[in-house]
Amino acid sequence: MRKKNLSVYDIQRELAAAGHKISINALSVLMREEGFARLPRRRDDERPVTVKPEAAAVADIKTVDLSPRSFHTRVGGLFLFVPLMKNIDLNRVVNKVDLPGSGMIPAEQAVRSLLALKLIGKERKSHVMDLVFDEGIALFAGLNVVPKRSYLAAYSSRVSHQTNLELMGAWFEEVQRAGLKRGSSIDLDFHTVPANTEEEPLEKHYVSSRSRSQKGILVFLARDATERVLCYSNAGITKSERPGEILRFVEFWKKHTGELPAELVFDSQLTTYRHLSELNRQGILFMTLRRRSRKMLGEIWSRTPSAWRRITLKSLTRTFRTPKVLDERVRLKGYDGELRQVTVTDLGHEEPTILLTNNVDIKCPSLVTRYAQRMLIENGISDAIQFFHLDALSSMIGLKIDFDLQITLMAAALYRLMAGRIGREYERAQAKKIFRNLLDVSANVIVCDDEVVVKLDKRAHNPYLVASGLAETPTPMPWFGNKKLVIEFA
């Protein structure tokens, strides 16, 4: 068999056909003991005929097929974002920050490809390979085929940290013009993207999902509490930079809105008392927690019963609706002036909750309720992890995580616009539910001379899409030969 130039795998198959069973490892050992050397690497024409992967075309905007044709796509729901983005000039955003591009894959098409993967919840860039023959996602991106994983993985390495911040600012302004509303109260938090490697010289940060500290990339996130959308992010923050990140966010907000944020809500470990003093100096209201100590708890429990008063929370779904509060003024080291400290008990916790704020006008029930709503930022981060796959990156390089964050913010904003357009039960739904119930639908696509007709397959939730009005009028597609998109329902 070896004289016939058969490999150990071929020999094993021949022996199995003759009724002799032997493992590959045992056969390899036997071959070595008998003095047989390894076969030289065979040419492709010398290998036995087997099923091989089909090679996809190279992504090139110059070879986009504009001729009339029809095809079936698994990502039909992706085209519902086209009329939603009618007032968003993505090309202007891309050119404003000078993102890298080439003659084959311009910057807008590269961003469209990455954004499409986020919108359909693809976990990793490598998972694009099962879509390289789907003409639907290529049509959305404006290319002949979607770029392969090697290009997508390398693209973000060409984008500097400063360019990422500029992209975030340009998108922030563009999406506001497109109709995304802006609230006055912002929830802030840190999140650690864990690094499953020991090679990268990274600091250790606390990973809440694993209840431990490990190497990772520290990410700062800001979420509009009113509109329930992530609006700011910054990655690669060191432990020394962590306390001052809140002031960098304030600077970003003022630069792109022309005014300071009205209210910031965050936990006790986000910043220091010195930075709280700076927020107060600028006239920004804030709410945060105070870290408990044994001495502080002793002082709290030593207060007379008359110092406490019972309040009633408006929320009807709460189990503990009538907590007791101790409202007082305190001075803390590093903070200029007095802070309002509200201690809350009977909330279902063993230890009291201690709130700090510079808002002296807000009533205690509203203060307690508003800080409890801060926990909703955890839902926003959870959505970014579970659907936009913030933690599931193919590389642990901080720069790539930084760029992935910006694409995540863009996708999150589009899903908030989509939720607002659909309304009703989905107005406050997370992206994962919107995609699963409404947008995860296949379609037949017919490319005509002057229009592209996307006929979505039947689904139980299609009436919500019909009622949204997204399919009422044709939408121009300037990146695809200026054809107009027409959406129909089966």
C-alpha positions in Angstrom: 0.0 0.0 0.0 2.8 2.4 0.7 4.4 1.6 -2.7 1.1 2.8 -4.2 1.8 6.1 -2.4 -1.1 5.7 0.0 -1.1 7.7 3.3 -1.9 6.2 6.7 -5.5 7.5 6.3 -5.8 5.8 2.9 -4.3 2.6 4.3 -6.7 2.7 7.2 -9.7 3.0 4.9 -8.4 0.1 2.8 -7.9 -2.1 5.9 -11.4 -1.1 7.1 -12.9 -2.1 3.8 -11.1 -5.5 4.2 -12.5 -6.0 7.7 -9.4 -5.0 9.6 -9.9 -2.3 12.2 -6.9 -0.3 13.4 -6.6 3.3 14.8 -4.6 6.0 13.1 -2.2 6.2 16.0 -1.5 2.5 16.1 -1.0 2.4 12.3 1.4 5.4 12.5 3.4 3.6 15.2 3.5 0.4 13.1 4.7 2.3 10.1 7.5 3.9 12.0 8.6 0.6 13.5 8.8 -0.9 10.1 11.0 1.9 8.9 8.7 3.7 6.6 9.3 7.5 6.4 6.6 10.1 6.1 5.3 10.7 2.5 6.4 13.9 0.9 3.7 16.6 0.6 1.5 15.7 -2.3 0.4 18.1 -5.0 -3.3 18.9 -5.3 -3.5 16.8 -8.5 -2.0 13.8 -6.6 -4.6 13.9 -3.9 -7.7 11.6 -4.1 -10.9 13.2 -5.3 -12.8 14.6 -2.2 -15.4 17.3 -1.5 -13.6 20.6 -1.1 -14.8 24.1 -0.1 -15.9 26.3 -2.9 -13.8 29.4 -3.3 -15.8 32.7 -3.1 -15.2 35.7 -5.2 -12.9 38.5 -4.0 -14.8 41.5 -2.6 -14.5 44.3 -5.2 -17.0 47.2 -5.7 -15.9 47.4 -9.4 -17.4 44.0 -10.1 -20.8 44.6 -8.5 -23.5 43.0 -10.6 -26.3 45.5 -11.3 -28.0 43.4 -14.0 -31.5 42.1 -13.5 -31.6 38.8 -11.6 -33.2 37.2 -8.6 -31.9 35.3 -5.6 -32.9 34.1 -2.1 -31.3 35.5 1.1 -31.4 34.5 4.7 -31.0 38.1 5.9 -34.1 39.7 4.4 -34.8 41.6 7.6 -31.6 43.5 7.2 -33.2 45.5 4.3 -35.7 47.1 6.8 -32.8 49.2 8.1 -32.4 50.8 4.6 -35.5 53.0 4.9 -34.7 53.5 8.6 -31.3 54.9 7.6 -32.7 57.1 4.8 -31.8 60.3 6.8 -28.4 59.0 7.9 -25.6 59.9 5.5 -23.2 57.1 6.3 -20.8 58.2 3.6 -20.6 61.7 5.2 -19.8 60.1 8.6 -17.1 57.9 7.1 -15.5 60.7 5.1 -15.6 63.1 8.0 -13.3 61.0 10.1 -11.2 59.7 7.2 -11.6 56.0 7.8 -9.3 53.7 5.7 -10.6 52.3 2.4 -9.3 51.1 -0.9 -10.4 51.1 -4.6 -11.8 47.6 -4.2 -13.5 48.1 -0.8 -14.2 51.8 0.0 -14.5 52.9 3.6 -18.3 53.1 3.5 -18.6 49.6 2.1 -16.2 48.3 4.8 -18.3 49.9 7.6 -21.5 48.7 6.0 -20.2 45.1 6.1 -19.2 45.3 9.7 -22.4 47.0 10.6 -24.5 44.4 8.8 -22.8 41.6 10.9 -23.7 43.5 14.1 -27.3 44.1 13.0 -27.9 40.3 12.5 -26.1 39.4 15.7 -23.0 37.6 14.2 -20.9 36.5 17.1 -17.4 36.8 15.6 -15.9 38.2 12.4 -14.9 34.6 11.5 -18.5 33.7 11.3 -18.9 35.8 8.2 -17.7 32.8 6.2 -21.1 31.2 6.2 -22.5 34.3 4.5 -19.9 34.8 1.7 -22.3 33.3 -0.8 -25.4 35.2 0.4 -26.0 37.9 -2.0 -28.4 39.7 0.4 -25.7 40.9 2.8 -23.5 41.8 -0.1 -26.3 43.9 -1.6 -26.8 45.7 1.8 -23.0 46.4 1.9 -22.9 47.6 -1.7 -20.3 44.9 -2.8 -20.3 41.9 -5.0 -19.6 39.7 -2.0 -19.1 40.4 1.7 -15.4 40.8 2.7 -13.8 37.7 4.3 -12.8 37.3 7.9 -9.1 38.1 7.2 -10.0 41.6 5.8 -12.5 42.3 8.6 -10.1 41.3 11.3 -7.3 43.4 9.9 -9.5 46.5 9.1 -9.8 47.7 12.6 -6.1 47.5 13.1 -5.8 50.4 10.6 -8.1 52.6 12.7 -6.4 54.7 15.4 -7.8 55.3 18.8 -8.4 59.0 18.0 -10.2 58.1 14.8 -12.5 55.8 16.8 -13.4 58.7 19.0 -14.0 61.0 16.0 -16.2 58.3 14.5 -18.2 58.1 17.7 -18.7 61.9 17.7 -19.7 62.1 14.0 -22.2 59.2 14.3 -23.6 60.8 17.5 -24.4 64.0 15.7 -25.7 62.2 12.5 -28.1 59.9 14.4 -29.5 62.9 16.3 -30.3 64.5 13.0 -32.0 61.3 11.9 -34.5 61.5 14.7 -33.0 59.6 17.7 -34.1 61.6 20.7 -31.7 62.7 23.5 -32.5 62.4 27.2 -31.2 64.5 30.1 -30.2 61.7 32.5 -27.2 59.4 31.8 -26.3 56.2 33.5 -22.5 55.4 33.6 -20.7 52.2 34.2 -17.5 50.3 33.6 -17.3 46.9 31.9 -14.3 44.5 31.5 -13.9 42.7 28.2 -12.0 39.6 29.5 -8.8 38.6 27.7 -8.4 34.8 27.4 -4.6 35.1 26.9 -1.5 35.5 29.0 0.5 37.0 26.2 -0.9 40.5 26.1 0.5 43.0 28.7 -2.8 43.9 30.1 -3.9 45.1 33.6 -6.2 43.0 35.7 -9.8 44.3 36.2 -12.8 42.9 37.9 -15.0 40.8 35.7 -18.5 40.7 37.2 -19.7 37.7 35.2 -16.9 35.6 36.7 -16.7 37.3 40.1 -12.9 37.7 39.9 -10.2 40.0 38.6 -8.3 38.9 35.4 -6.6 40.4 32.5 -8.9 42.4 30.2 -9.8 45.6 28.5 -11.6 48.1 30.7 -14.5 49.8 28.9 -16.4 52.9 29.9 -20.1 53.0 28.8 -22.7 55.7 29.0 -26.4 55.0 28.5 -29.1 57.5 27.9 -31.6 56.6 30.6 -34.6 58.2 28.9 -34.0 56.7 25.4 -32.4 53.5 26.7 -29.5 53.6 24.2 -25.8 53.4 24.6 -24.4 56.8 23.5 -20.7 56.8 24.5 -17.9 54.3 25.0 -14.2 54.3 25.5 -11.9 51.3 25.7 -8.4 50.6 26.9 -8.7 52.7 30.1 -6.0 52.1 32.6 -6.6 52.0 36.4 -4.9 55.4 36.7 -7.2 56.9 34.0 -10.4 55.3 35.4 -11.5 58.1 37.9 -11.1 60.9 35.3 -13.1 59.2 32.5 -16.3 60.7 33.8 -14.9 64.2 33.0 -13.9 63.1 29.5 -17.4 62.0 28.9 -18.7 65.4 30.1 -16.4 67.1 27.7 -17.6 64.9 24.8 -21.2 65.6 25.6 -20.7 69.3 25.8 -18.8 69.3 22.5 -21.5 67.5 20.5 -24.6 68.8 22.2 -23.6 72.3 23.2 -24.6 71.8 26.8 -23.6 69.9 29.9 -25.4 66.6 30.9 -28.2 67.5 33.3 -27.8 64.4 35.5 -25.3 61.5 35.9 -26.0 58.3 37.8 -23.3 55.8 38.7 -22.0 53.5 41.4 -19.4 54.1 44.1 -16.4 52.8 42.3 -16.7 54.8 39.1 -14.8 57.9 40.3 -13.5 59.8 43.3 -14.8 62.5 45.6 -12.4 65.0 44.0 -14.0 64.4 40.6 -17.5 64.6 42.2 -16.5 68.1 43.4 -15.5 69.1 39.9 -18.9 67.9 38.6 -20.6 70.0 41.3 -18.5 73.0 40.3 -19.8 72.7 36.7 -23.4 72.5 37.9 -23.9 68.9 37.0 -26.3 66.9 39.2 -25.2 63.4 40.2 -26.3 60.4 42.2 -24.0 57.7 43.4 -23.5 55.2 46.2 -21.2 55.6 49.3 -19.1 52.7 50.3 -20.1 51.3 53.6 -17.6 50.8 56.5 -18.1 49.3 59.9 -17.7 52.6 61.6 -20.2 54.3 59.3 -22.8 51.5 59.9 -22.3 51.8 63.7 -23.0 55.6 63.5 -26.1 54.9 61.3 -27.7 52.4 63.6 -27.0 54.6 66.7 -29.4 57.3 65.4 -32.6 57.7 67.3 -35.8 56.3 65.8 -37.1 59.9 65.4 -34.4 60.7 62.9 -35.8 58.2 60.4 -39.0 58.6 58.4 -40.9 56.2 56.3 -41.6 56.9 52.6 -43.7 55.2 50.0 -42.3 54.3 46.5 -44.7 54.8 43.6 -43.7 51.6 41.8 -46.5 49.1 42.1 -44.3 46.1 41.2 -41.9 46.5 44.1 -42.1 44.1 47.0 -40.7 46.6 49.5 -42.5 49.8 48.8 -42.3 51.5 52.2 -38.6 51.8 53.2 -37.2 54.1 55.9 -34.8 56.9 55.1 -32.3 59.0 57.0 -31.8 62.3 55.1 -28.7 64.4 56.3 -25.8 66.5 55.1 -22.2 65.3 55.3 -18.7 66.5 54.5 -16.3 64.1 52.8 -12.5 64.3 52.3 -11.7 65.6 48.8 -15.2 67.1 48.2 -15.6 70.9 48.5 -18.8 71.6 50.4 -21.6 69.5 51.7 -23.2 66.4 50.1 -26.7 65.1 50.7 -26.6 61.6 52.1 -29.7 59.5 52.1 -29.6 56.2 54.0 -32.3 53.7 53.0 -33.3 50.6 54.9 -36.2 48.0 54.6 -35.4 47.5 50.9 -35.0 43.8 51.2 -31.2 44.0 51.9 -29.4 43.2 55.1 -27.3 46.3 54.9 -28.6 49.8 54.3 -28.2 51.5 51.0 -26.3 54.9 51.3 -27.0 57.4 48.5 -24.9 60.5 47.8 -26.1 63.4 45.7 -25.7 67.1 45.2 -29.4 67.4 44.2 -31.0 68.9 47.3 -34.4 69.5 45.7 -35.3 65.9 44.7 -37.6 64.1 47.1 -36.5 60.9 48.7 -39.0 58.6 46.9 -37.9 60.0 43.5 -34.2 59.7 44.5 -34.5 56.1 45.5 -36.6 55.2 42.5 -34.2 56.9 40.1 -31.1 55.2 41.4 -32.8 51.9 41.3 -33.4 52.5 37.6 -29.6 52.8 37.1 -29.5 49.0 37.2 -31.1 49.1 33.8 -27.7 50.0 32.4 -26.8 46.4 33.2 -29.5 45.4 30.8 -28.0 47.6 28.1 -24.6 46.1 28.7 -26.2 42.6 28.7 -27.7 43.4 25.4 -24.4 44.5 24.0 -22.8 41.2 25.2 -25.6 38.7 24.3 -26.7 40.1 20.9 -23.9 42.5 19.8 -21.3 40.1 21.3 -19.2 42.7 23.0 -17.1 40.0 24.8 -16.9 37.6 21.9 -13.9 39.0 20.0 -11.5 37.1 17.8 -8.5 39.1 19.2 -7.6 40.6 22.5 -5.8 43.6 21.1 -7.3 46.7 22.7 -7.5 48.7 19.5 -9.7 46.1 17.9 -12.0 46.1 20.9 -12.2 49.9 20.6 -13.3 49.8 17.0 -15.8 47.0 17.7 -17.3 49.2 20.4 -18.0 52.0 17.9 -19.8 49.6 15.5 -21.8 48.3 18.5 -22.9 51.9 19.4 -24.0 52.4 15.8 -26.0 49.1 15.7 -27.5 49.8 19.1 -28.7 53.3 18.0 -30.3 51.8 14.8 -32.2 49.2 16.9 -33.5 52.0 19.2 -34.7 53.9 16.0 -36.3 50.6 14.8 -38.0 50.0 18.2 -39.4 53.6 18.1 -40.6 53.1 14.6 -42.4 49.8 15.4 -43.7 51.1 18.7 -46.3 49.3 20.8 -44.9 46.3 22.6 -41.5 46.6 21.0 -40.8 50.3 21.9 -38.7 49.2 24.9 -37.7 45.8 23.7 -34.0 44.8 23.5 -32.3 44.3 20.2 -32.2 40.5 20.7 -35.9 40.2 20.9 -36.5 42.6 18.0 -34.3 40.6 15.7 -35.6 37.2 16.8 -39.3 38.2 16.5 -39.2 40.6 13.6 -36.0 40.8 11.6 -34.8 37.2 11.5 -36.6 36.5 8.2 -35.5 35.2 4.8 -36.6 36.9 1.6 -36.7 36.6 -2.2 -34.8 39.5 -3.9 -35.5 40.6 -7.5 -33.0 43.1 -9.0 -34.7 45.1 -11.8 -33.4 47.9 -14.0 -34.3 50.7 -11.7 -35.4 49.0 -8.4 -34.7 46.2 -6.0 -37.7 44.3 -4.8 -37.3 42.4 -1.4 -40.3 40.1 -0.7 -40.1 39.0 2.9 -41.3 35.5 3.7 -44.3 34.9 5.9 -43.9 35.3 9.6 -46.4 35.7 12.4 -45.0 39.1 13.5 -44.9 40.7 10.0 -48.1 42.8 10.8 -45.9 44.8 13.2 -43.5 45.6 10.3 -46.4 46.5 8.0 -47.8 48.9 10.6 -44.4 50.5 11.1 -44.6 52.1 7.6 -41.0 51.2 6.7 -42.3 49.5 3.5 -44.7 52.2 2.4 -42.5 54.1 0.0 -39.4 53.1 -2.1 -36.1 54.1 -0.7 -33.1 55.2 -2.8 -30.0 53.0 -2.6 -27.2 55.4 -3.8 -24.5 52.8 -3.0 -26.1 50.3 -5.4 -26.5 52.1 -8.7 -29.1 54.5 -7.4 -31.7 51.8 -7.6 -34.8 52.1 -5.3 -35.6 49.6 -2.6 -39.1 48.2 -2.6 -40.1 46.0 0.4 -43.1 43.6 0.1 -44.6 41.0 2.3 -45.5 37.5 1.1 
